[in-house]
PDB file of C-alpha atoms in Angstrom:
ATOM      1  CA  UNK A   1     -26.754 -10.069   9.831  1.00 47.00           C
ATOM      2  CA  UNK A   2     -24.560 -13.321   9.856  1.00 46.00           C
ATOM      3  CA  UNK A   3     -21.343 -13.121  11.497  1.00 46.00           C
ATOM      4  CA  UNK A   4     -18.225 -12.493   9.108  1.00 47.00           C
ATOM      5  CA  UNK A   5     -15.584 -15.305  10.110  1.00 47.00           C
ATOM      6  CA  UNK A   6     -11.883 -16.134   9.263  1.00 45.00           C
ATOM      7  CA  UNK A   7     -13.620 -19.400   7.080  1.00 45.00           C
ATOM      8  CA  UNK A   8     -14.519 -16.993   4.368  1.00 45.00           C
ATOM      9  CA  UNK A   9     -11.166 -16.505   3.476  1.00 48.00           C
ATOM     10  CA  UNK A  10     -10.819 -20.487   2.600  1.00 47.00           C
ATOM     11  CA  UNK A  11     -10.470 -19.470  -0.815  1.00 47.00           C
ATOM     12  CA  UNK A  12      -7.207 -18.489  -3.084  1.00 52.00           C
ATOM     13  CA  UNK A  13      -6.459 -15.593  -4.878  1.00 50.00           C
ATOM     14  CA  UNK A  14      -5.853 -16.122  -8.590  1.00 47.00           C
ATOM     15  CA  UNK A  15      -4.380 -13.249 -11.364  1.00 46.00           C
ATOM     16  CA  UNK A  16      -4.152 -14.229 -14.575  1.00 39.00           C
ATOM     17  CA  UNK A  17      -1.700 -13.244 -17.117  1.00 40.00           C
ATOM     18  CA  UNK A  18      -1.287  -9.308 -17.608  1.00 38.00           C
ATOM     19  CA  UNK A  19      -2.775  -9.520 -21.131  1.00 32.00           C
ATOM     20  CA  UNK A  20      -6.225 -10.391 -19.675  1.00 31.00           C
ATOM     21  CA  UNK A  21      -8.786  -7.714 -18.487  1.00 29.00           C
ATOM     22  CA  UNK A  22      -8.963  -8.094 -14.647  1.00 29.00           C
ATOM     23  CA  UNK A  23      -7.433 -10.399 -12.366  1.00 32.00           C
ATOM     24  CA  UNK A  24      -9.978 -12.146  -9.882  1.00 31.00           C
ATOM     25  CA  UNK A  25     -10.208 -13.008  -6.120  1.00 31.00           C
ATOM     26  CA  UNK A  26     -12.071 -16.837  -6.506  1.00 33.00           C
ATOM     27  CA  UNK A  27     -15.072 -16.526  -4.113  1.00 31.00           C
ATOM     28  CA  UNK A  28     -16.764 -20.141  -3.170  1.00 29.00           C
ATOM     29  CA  UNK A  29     -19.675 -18.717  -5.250  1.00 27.00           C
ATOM     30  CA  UNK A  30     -18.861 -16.142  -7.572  1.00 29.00           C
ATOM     31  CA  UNK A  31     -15.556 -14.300  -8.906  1.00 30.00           C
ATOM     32  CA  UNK A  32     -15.258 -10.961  -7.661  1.00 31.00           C
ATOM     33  CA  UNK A  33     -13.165  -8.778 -10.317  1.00 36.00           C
ATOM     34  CA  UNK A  34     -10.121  -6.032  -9.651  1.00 35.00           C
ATOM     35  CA  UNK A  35      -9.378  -4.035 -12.269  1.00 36.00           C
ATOM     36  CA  UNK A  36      -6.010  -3.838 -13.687  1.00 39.00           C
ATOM     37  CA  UNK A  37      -3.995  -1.066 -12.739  1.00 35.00           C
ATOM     38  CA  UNK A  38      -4.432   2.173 -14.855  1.00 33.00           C
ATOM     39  CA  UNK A  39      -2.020   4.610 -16.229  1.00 33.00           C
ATOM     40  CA  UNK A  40      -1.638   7.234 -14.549  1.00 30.00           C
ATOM     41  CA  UNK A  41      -1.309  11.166 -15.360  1.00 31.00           C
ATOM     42  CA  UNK A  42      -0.039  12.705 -12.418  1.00 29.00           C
ATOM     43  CA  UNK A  43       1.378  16.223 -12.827  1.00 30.00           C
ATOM     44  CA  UNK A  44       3.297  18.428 -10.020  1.00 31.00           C
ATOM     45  CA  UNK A  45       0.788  21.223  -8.407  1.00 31.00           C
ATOM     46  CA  UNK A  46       2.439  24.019 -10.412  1.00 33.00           C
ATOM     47  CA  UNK A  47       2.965  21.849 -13.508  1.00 33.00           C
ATOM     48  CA  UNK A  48       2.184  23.999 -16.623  1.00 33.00           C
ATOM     49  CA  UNK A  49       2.170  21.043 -18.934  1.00 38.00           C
ATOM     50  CA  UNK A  50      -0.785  21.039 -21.554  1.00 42.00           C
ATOM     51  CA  UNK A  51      -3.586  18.653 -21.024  1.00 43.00           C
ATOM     52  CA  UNK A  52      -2.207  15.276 -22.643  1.00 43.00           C
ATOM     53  CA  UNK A  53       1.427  15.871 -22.394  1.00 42.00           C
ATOM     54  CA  UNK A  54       2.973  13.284 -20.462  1.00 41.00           C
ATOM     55  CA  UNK A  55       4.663  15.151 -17.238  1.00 44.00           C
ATOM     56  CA  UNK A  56       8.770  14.828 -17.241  1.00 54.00           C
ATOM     57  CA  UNK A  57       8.214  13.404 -14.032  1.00 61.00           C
ATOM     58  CA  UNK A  58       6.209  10.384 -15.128  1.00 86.00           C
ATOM     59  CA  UNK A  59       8.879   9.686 -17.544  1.00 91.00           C
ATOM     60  CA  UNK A  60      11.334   9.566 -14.870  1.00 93.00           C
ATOM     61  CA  UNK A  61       8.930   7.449 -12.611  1.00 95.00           C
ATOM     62  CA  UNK A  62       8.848   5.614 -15.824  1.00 94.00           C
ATOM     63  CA  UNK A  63      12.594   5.093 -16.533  1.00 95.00           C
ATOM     64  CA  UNK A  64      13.451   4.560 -12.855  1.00 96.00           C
ATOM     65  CA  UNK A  65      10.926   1.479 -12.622  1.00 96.00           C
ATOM     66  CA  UNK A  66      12.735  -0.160 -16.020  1.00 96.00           C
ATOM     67  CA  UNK A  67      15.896   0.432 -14.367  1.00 96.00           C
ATOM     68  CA  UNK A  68      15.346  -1.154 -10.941  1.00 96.00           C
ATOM     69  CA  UNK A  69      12.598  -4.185 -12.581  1.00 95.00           C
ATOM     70  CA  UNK A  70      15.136  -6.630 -13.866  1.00 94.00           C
ATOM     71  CA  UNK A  71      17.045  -7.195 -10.048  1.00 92.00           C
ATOM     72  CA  UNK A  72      13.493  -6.511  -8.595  1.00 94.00           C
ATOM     73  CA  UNK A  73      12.740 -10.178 -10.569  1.00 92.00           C
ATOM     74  CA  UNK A  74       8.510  -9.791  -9.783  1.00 94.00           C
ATOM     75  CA  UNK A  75       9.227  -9.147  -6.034  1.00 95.00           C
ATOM     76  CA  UNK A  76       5.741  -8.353  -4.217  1.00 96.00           C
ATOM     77  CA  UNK A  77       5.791  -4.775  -2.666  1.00 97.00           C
ATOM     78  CA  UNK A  78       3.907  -4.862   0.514  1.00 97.00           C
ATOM     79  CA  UNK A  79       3.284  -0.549   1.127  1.00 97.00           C
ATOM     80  CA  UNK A  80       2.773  -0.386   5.211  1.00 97.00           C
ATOM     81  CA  UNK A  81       1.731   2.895   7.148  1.00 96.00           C
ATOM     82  CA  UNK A  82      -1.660   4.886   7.697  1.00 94.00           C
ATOM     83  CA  UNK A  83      -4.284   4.612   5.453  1.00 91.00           C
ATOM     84  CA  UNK A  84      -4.382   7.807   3.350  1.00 92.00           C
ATOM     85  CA  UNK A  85      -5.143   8.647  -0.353  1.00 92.00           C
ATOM     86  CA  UNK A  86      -1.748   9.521  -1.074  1.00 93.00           C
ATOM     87  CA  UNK A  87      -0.737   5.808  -0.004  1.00 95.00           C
ATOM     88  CA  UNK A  88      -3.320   4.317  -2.109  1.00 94.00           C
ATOM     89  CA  UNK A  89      -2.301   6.760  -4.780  1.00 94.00           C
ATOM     90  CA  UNK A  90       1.126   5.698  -4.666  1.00 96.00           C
ATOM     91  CA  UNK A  91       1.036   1.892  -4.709  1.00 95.00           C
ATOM     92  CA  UNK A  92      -1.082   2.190  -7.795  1.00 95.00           C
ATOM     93  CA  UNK A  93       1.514   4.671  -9.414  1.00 95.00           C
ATOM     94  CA  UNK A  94       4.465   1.993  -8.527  1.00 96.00           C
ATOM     95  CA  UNK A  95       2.221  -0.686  -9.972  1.00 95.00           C
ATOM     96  CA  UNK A  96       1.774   1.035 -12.982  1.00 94.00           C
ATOM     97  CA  UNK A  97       5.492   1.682 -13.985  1.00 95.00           C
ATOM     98  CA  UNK A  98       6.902  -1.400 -12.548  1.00 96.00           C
ATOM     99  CA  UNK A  99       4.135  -3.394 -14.394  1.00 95.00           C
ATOM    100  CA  UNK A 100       2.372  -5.074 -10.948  1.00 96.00           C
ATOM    101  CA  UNK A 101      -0.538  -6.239  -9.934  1.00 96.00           C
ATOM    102  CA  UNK A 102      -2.131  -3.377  -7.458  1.00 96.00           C
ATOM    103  CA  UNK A 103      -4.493  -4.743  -4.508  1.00 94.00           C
ATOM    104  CA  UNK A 104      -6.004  -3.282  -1.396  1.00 92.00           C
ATOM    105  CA  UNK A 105      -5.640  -5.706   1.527  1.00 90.00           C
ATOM    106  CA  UNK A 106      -8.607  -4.283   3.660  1.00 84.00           C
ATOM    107  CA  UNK A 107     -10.347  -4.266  -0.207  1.00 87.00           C
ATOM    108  CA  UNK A 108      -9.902  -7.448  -0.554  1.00 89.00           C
ATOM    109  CA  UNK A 109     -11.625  -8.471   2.514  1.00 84.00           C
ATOM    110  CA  UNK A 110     -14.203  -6.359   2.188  1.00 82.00           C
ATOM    111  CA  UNK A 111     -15.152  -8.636  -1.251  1.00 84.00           C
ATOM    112  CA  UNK A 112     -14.676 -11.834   0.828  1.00 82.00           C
ATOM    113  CA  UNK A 113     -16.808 -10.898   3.716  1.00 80.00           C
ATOM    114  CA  UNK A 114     -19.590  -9.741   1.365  1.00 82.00           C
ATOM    115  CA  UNK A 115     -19.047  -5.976   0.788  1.00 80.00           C
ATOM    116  CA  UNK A 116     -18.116  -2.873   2.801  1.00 77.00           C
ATOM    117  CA  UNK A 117     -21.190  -2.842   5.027  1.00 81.00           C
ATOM    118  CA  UNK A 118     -20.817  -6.747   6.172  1.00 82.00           C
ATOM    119  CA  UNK A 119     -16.895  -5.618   6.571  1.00 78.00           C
ATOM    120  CA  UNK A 120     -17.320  -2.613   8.457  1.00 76.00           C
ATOM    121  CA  UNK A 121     -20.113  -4.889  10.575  1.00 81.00           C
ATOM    122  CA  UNK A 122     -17.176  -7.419  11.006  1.00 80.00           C
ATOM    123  CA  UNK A 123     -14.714  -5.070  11.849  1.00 75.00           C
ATOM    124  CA  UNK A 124     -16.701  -3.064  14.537  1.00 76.00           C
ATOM    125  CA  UNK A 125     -17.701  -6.133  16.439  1.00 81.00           C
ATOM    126  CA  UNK A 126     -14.857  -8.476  16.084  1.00 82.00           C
ATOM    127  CA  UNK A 127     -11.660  -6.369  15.380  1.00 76.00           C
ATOM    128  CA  UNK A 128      -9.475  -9.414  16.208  1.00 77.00           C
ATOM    129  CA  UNK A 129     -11.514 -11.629  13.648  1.00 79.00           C
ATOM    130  CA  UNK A 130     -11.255  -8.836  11.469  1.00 78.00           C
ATOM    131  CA  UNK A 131      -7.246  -8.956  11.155  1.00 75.00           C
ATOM    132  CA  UNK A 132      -7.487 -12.752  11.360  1.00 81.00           C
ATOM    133  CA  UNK A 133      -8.923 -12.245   8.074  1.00 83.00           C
ATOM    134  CA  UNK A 134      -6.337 -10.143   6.790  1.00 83.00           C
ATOM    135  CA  UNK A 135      -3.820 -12.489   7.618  1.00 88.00           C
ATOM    136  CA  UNK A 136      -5.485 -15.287   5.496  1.00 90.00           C
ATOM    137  CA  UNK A 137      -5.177 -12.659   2.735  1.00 91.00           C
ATOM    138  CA  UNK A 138      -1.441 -12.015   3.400  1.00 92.00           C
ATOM    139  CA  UNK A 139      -1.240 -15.635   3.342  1.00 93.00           C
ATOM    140  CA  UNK A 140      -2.372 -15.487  -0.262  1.00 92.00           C
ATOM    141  CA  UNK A 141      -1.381 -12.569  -0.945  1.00 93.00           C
ATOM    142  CA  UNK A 142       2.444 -13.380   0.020  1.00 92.00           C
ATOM    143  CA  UNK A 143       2.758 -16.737  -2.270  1.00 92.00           C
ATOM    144  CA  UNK A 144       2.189 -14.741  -5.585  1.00 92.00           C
ATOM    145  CA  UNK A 145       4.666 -12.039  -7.137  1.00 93.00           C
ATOM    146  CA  UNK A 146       4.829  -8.853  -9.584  1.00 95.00           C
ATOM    147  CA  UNK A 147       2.008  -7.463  -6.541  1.00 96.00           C
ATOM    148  CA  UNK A 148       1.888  -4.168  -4.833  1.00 97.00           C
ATOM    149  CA  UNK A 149       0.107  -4.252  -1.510  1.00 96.00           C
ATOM    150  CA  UNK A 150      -1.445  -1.282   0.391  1.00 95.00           C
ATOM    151  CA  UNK A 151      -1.812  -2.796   4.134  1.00 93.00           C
ATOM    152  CA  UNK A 152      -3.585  -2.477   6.936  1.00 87.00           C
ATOM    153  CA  UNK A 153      -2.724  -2.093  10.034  1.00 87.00           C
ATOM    154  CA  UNK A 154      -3.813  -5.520  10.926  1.00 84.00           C
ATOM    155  CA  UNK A 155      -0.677  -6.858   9.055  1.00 90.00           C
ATOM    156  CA  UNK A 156       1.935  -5.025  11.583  1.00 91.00           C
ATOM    157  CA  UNK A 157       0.428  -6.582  14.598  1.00 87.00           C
ATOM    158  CA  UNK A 158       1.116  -9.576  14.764  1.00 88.00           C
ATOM    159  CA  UNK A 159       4.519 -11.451  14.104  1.00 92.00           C
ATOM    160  CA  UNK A 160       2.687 -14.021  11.776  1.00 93.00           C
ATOM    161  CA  UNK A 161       1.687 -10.879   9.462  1.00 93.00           C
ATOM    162  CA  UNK A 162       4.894  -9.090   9.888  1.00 94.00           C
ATOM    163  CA  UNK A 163       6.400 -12.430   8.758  1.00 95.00           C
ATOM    164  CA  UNK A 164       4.140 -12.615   5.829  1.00 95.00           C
ATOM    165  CA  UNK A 165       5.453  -9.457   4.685  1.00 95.00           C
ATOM    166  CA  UNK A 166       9.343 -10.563   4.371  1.00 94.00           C
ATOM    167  CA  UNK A 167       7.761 -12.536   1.048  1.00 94.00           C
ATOM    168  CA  UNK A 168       8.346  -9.077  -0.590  1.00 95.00           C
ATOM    169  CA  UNK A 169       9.774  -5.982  -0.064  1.00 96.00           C
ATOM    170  CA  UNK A 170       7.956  -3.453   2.626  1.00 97.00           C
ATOM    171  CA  UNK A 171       7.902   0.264   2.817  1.00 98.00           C
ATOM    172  CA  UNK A 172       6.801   2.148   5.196  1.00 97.00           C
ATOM    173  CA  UNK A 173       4.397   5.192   3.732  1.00 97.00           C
ATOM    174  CA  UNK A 174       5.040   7.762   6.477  1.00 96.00           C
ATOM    175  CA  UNK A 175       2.240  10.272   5.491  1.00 95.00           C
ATOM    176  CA  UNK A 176       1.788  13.437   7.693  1.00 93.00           C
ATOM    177  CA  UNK A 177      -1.165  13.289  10.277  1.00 93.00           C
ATOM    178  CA  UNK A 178      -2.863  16.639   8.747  1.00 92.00           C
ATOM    179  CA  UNK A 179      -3.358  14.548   5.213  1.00 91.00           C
ATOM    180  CA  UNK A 180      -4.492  11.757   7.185  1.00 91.00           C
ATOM    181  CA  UNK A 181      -7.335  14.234   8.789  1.00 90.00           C
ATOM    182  CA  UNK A 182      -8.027  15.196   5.445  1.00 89.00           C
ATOM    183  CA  UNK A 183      -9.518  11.971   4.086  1.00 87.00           C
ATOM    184  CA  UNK A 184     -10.427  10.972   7.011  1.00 87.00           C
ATOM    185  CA  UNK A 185     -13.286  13.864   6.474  1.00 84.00           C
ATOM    186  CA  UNK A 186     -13.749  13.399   3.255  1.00 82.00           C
ATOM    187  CA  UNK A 187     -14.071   9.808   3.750  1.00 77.00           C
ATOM    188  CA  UNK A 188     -15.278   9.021   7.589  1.00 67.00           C
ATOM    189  CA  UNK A 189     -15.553   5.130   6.612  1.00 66.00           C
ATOM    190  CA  UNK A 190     -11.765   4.369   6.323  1.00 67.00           C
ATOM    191  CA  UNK A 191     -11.465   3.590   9.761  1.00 70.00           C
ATOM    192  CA  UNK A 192     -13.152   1.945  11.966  1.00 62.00           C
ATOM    193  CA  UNK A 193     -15.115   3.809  14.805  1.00 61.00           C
ATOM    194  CA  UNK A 194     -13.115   1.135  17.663  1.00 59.00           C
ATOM    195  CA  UNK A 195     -10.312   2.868  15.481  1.00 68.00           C
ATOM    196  CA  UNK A 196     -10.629   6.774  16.329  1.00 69.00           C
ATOM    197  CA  UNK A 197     -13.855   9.003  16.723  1.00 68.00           C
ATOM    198  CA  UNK A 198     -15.216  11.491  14.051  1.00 66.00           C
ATOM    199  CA  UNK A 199     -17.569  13.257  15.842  1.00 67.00           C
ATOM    200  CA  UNK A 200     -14.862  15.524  17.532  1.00 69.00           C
ATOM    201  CA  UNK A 201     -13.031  18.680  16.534  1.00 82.00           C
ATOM    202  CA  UNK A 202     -10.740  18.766  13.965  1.00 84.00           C
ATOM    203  CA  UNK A 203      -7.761  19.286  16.904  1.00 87.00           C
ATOM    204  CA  UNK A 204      -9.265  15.636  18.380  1.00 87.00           C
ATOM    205  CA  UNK A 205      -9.200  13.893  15.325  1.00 88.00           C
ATOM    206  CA  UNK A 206      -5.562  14.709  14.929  1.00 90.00           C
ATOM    207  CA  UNK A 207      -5.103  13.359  18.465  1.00 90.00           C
ATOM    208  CA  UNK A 208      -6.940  10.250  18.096  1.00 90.00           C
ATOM    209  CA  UNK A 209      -5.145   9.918  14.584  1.00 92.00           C
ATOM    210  CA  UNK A 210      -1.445  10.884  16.426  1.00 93.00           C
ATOM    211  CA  UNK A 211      -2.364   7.768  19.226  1.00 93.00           C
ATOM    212  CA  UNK A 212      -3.189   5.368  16.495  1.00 92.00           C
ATOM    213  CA  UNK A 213      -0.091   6.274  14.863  1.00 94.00           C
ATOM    214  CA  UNK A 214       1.937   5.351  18.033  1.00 95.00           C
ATOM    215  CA  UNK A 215       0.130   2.392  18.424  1.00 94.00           C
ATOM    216  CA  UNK A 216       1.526   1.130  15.308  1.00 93.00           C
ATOM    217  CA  UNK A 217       4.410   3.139  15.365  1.00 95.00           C
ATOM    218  CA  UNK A 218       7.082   0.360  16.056  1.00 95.00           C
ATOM    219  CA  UNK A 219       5.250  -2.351  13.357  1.00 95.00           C
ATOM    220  CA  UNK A 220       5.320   0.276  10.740  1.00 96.00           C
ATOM    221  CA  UNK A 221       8.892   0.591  11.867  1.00 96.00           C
ATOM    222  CA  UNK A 222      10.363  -2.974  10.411  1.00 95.00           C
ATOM    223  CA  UNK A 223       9.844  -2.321   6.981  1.00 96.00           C
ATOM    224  CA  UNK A 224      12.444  -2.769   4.709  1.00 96.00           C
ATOM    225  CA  UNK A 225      12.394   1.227   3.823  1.00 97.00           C
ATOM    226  CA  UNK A 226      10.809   4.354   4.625  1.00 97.00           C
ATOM    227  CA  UNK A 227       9.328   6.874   2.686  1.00 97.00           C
ATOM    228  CA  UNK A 228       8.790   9.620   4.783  1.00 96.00           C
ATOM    229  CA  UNK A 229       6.810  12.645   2.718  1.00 95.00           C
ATOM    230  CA  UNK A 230       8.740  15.353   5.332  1.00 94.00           C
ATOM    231  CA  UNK A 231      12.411  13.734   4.178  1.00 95.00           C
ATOM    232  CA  UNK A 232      11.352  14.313   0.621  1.00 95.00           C
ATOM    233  CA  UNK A 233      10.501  17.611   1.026  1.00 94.00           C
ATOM    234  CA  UNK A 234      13.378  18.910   2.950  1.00 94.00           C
ATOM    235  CA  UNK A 235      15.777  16.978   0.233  1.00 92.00           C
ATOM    236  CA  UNK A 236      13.879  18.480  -2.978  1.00 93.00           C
ATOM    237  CA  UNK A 237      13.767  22.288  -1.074  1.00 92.00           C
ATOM    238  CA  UNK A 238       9.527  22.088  -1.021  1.00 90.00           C
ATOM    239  CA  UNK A 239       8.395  24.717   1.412  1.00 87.00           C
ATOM    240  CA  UNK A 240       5.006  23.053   1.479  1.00 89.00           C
ATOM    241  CA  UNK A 241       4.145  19.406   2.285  1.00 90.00           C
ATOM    242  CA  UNK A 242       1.365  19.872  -0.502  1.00 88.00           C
ATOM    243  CA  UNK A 243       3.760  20.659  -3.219  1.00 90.00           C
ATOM    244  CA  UNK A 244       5.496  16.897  -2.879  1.00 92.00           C
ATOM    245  CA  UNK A 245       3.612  14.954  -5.261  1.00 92.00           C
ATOM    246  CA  UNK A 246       3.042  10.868  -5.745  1.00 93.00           C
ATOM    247  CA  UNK A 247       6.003  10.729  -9.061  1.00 95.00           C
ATOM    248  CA  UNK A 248       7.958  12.428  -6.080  1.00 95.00           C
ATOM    249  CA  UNK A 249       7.360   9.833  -3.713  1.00 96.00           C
ATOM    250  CA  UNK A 250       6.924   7.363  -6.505  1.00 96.00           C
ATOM    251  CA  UNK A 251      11.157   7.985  -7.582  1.00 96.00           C
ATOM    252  CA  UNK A 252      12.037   7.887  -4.054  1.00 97.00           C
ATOM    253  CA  UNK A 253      10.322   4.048  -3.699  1.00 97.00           C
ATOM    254  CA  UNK A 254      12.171   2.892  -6.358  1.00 97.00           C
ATOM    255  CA  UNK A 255      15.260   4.509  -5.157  1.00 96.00           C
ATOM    256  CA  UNK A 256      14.700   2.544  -2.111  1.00 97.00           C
ATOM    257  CA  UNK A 257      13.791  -0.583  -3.871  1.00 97.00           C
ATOM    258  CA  UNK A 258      16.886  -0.243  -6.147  1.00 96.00           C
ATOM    259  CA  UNK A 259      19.301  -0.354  -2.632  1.00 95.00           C
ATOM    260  CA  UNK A 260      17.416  -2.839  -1.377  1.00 95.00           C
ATOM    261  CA  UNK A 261      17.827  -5.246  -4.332  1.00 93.00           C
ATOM    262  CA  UNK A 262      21.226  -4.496  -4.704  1.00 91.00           C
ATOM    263  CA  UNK A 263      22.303  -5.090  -0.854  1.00 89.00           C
ATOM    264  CA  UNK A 264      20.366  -8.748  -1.471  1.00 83.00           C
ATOM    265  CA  UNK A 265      22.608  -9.090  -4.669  1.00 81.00           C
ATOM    266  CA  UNK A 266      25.703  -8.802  -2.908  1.00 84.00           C
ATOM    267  CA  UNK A 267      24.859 -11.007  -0.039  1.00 82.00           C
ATOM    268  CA  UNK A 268      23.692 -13.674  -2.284  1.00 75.00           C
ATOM    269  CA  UNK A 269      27.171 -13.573  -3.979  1.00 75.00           C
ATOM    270  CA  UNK A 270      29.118 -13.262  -0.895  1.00 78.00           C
ATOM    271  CA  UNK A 271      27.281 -16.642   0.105  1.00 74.00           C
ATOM    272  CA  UNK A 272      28.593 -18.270  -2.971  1.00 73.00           C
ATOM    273  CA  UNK A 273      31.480 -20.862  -2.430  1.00 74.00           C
ATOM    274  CA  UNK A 274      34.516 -19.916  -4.513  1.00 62.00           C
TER     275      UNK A 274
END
């Protein structure tokens, strides 16, 4: 198999308007096509709601994202942290009600690279050239607006991708190891075997998983926010970790995203000259 390199990435990123079908990643060959985001029916784990009602809670996400979009003025959200379902889950919730683009960085390079099996390829035999390929994406990624991003970890370690991020607004997804382990057996390909092992015990996963975590701990760290799913719980009274759902984490985003605008508004007018 050819070696991946950065020089696939030589290309640019274009969306179209919202009213068309799918926005496109321009390949040098072909156009590879993202869907749009969907809408989303998410319902709490003990919601009683009858199939096709629209949970309270989506409303809220709902009203929440019209509230916060017209300071927010089609700023990117870049979503930092481990990769994990609920992540993914989320950023294409928060795209949804705020009316965003939603992309996959890794995703993305996957497509350039030619597909998952060239990318995992890549990725297991030149990690560095790997996140030198994110970083073209962030490149491209970071110039356009009304986005949100789920990360890699490629893009908090470096300074040039941790720079790329302050184009937008980051959060820091601070998922619980044991959900991590969760996908992580259901789906053994979302990291990369230089990454952490899956051929161990359940107990050495969550090790492997806990030293990756520090690894990245302090890049995860300068996000503009965190959005821990243990803070949630404690503040909503959720014995369980499983009972916090994505319109949970979803309202405190934008919650986040609301301060964060309106600290930005203030110091924009207290630059003004009188």
């Amino acid at each position: 198999m050819e070696k991946a390199s950065v020089s696939h990435m030589s290309t640019r990123l274009t969306l179209p308007n919202r009213t068309s079908t799918f926005p496109q990643f321009k390949h040098p060959t072909s156009f590879i096509t993202f869907p749009n985001p969907t809408p989303l029916r998410l319902r709490r784990l003990n919601c009683s709601a009858p199939d096709g009602a629209v949970p309270s809670s989506s409303l809220a996400v709902k009203k929440k994202a019209a509230e916060v979009s017209p300071e927010l003025k089609g700023t990117s959200i870049f979503l930092v942290g481990m990769k994990s379902s609920l992540k993914t889950s989320l950023g294409k919730l928060l795209a949804d009600a705020l009316r965003y683009y939603y992309f996959d960085s890794d995703s993305l390079v996957e497509e350039a690279v030619g597909g998952a099996l060239a990318a995992k390829s890549f990725r297991e035999s030149d990690t560095k050239g790997f996140y030198e390929s994110e970083t073209e994406v962030l490149k491209q990624l970071s110039s356009m607006g009304r986005l949100v991003v789920c990360v890699g970890n490629g893009a908090v370690t470096s300074s040039t991708n941790l720079a790329l991020l302050r184009y937008g607004i980051s959060l820091w997804i601070d998922v619980p190891l044991d959900f991590v382990a969760r996908d992580v057996i259901e789906d053994q390909s979302q990291f990369a075997p230089s990454e952490i092992s899956i051929s161990g015990s359940y107990p050495e996963l969550k090790d492997e998983l806990g030293a990756l975590y520090d690894k990245h701990r302090d890049g995860y760290a300068t996000a503009d926010a965190t959005i821990s799913v243990q803070k949630v719980a404690s503040r909503l009274d959720c014995d369980k970790l499983d009972e916090i759902t994505r319109e949970d984490l979803a309202l405190e985003a934008l919650r986040e995203i609301e301060k964060l605008t309106r600290v930005k508004k203030m110091m924009e007018e207290a630059a003004r000259p009188f």
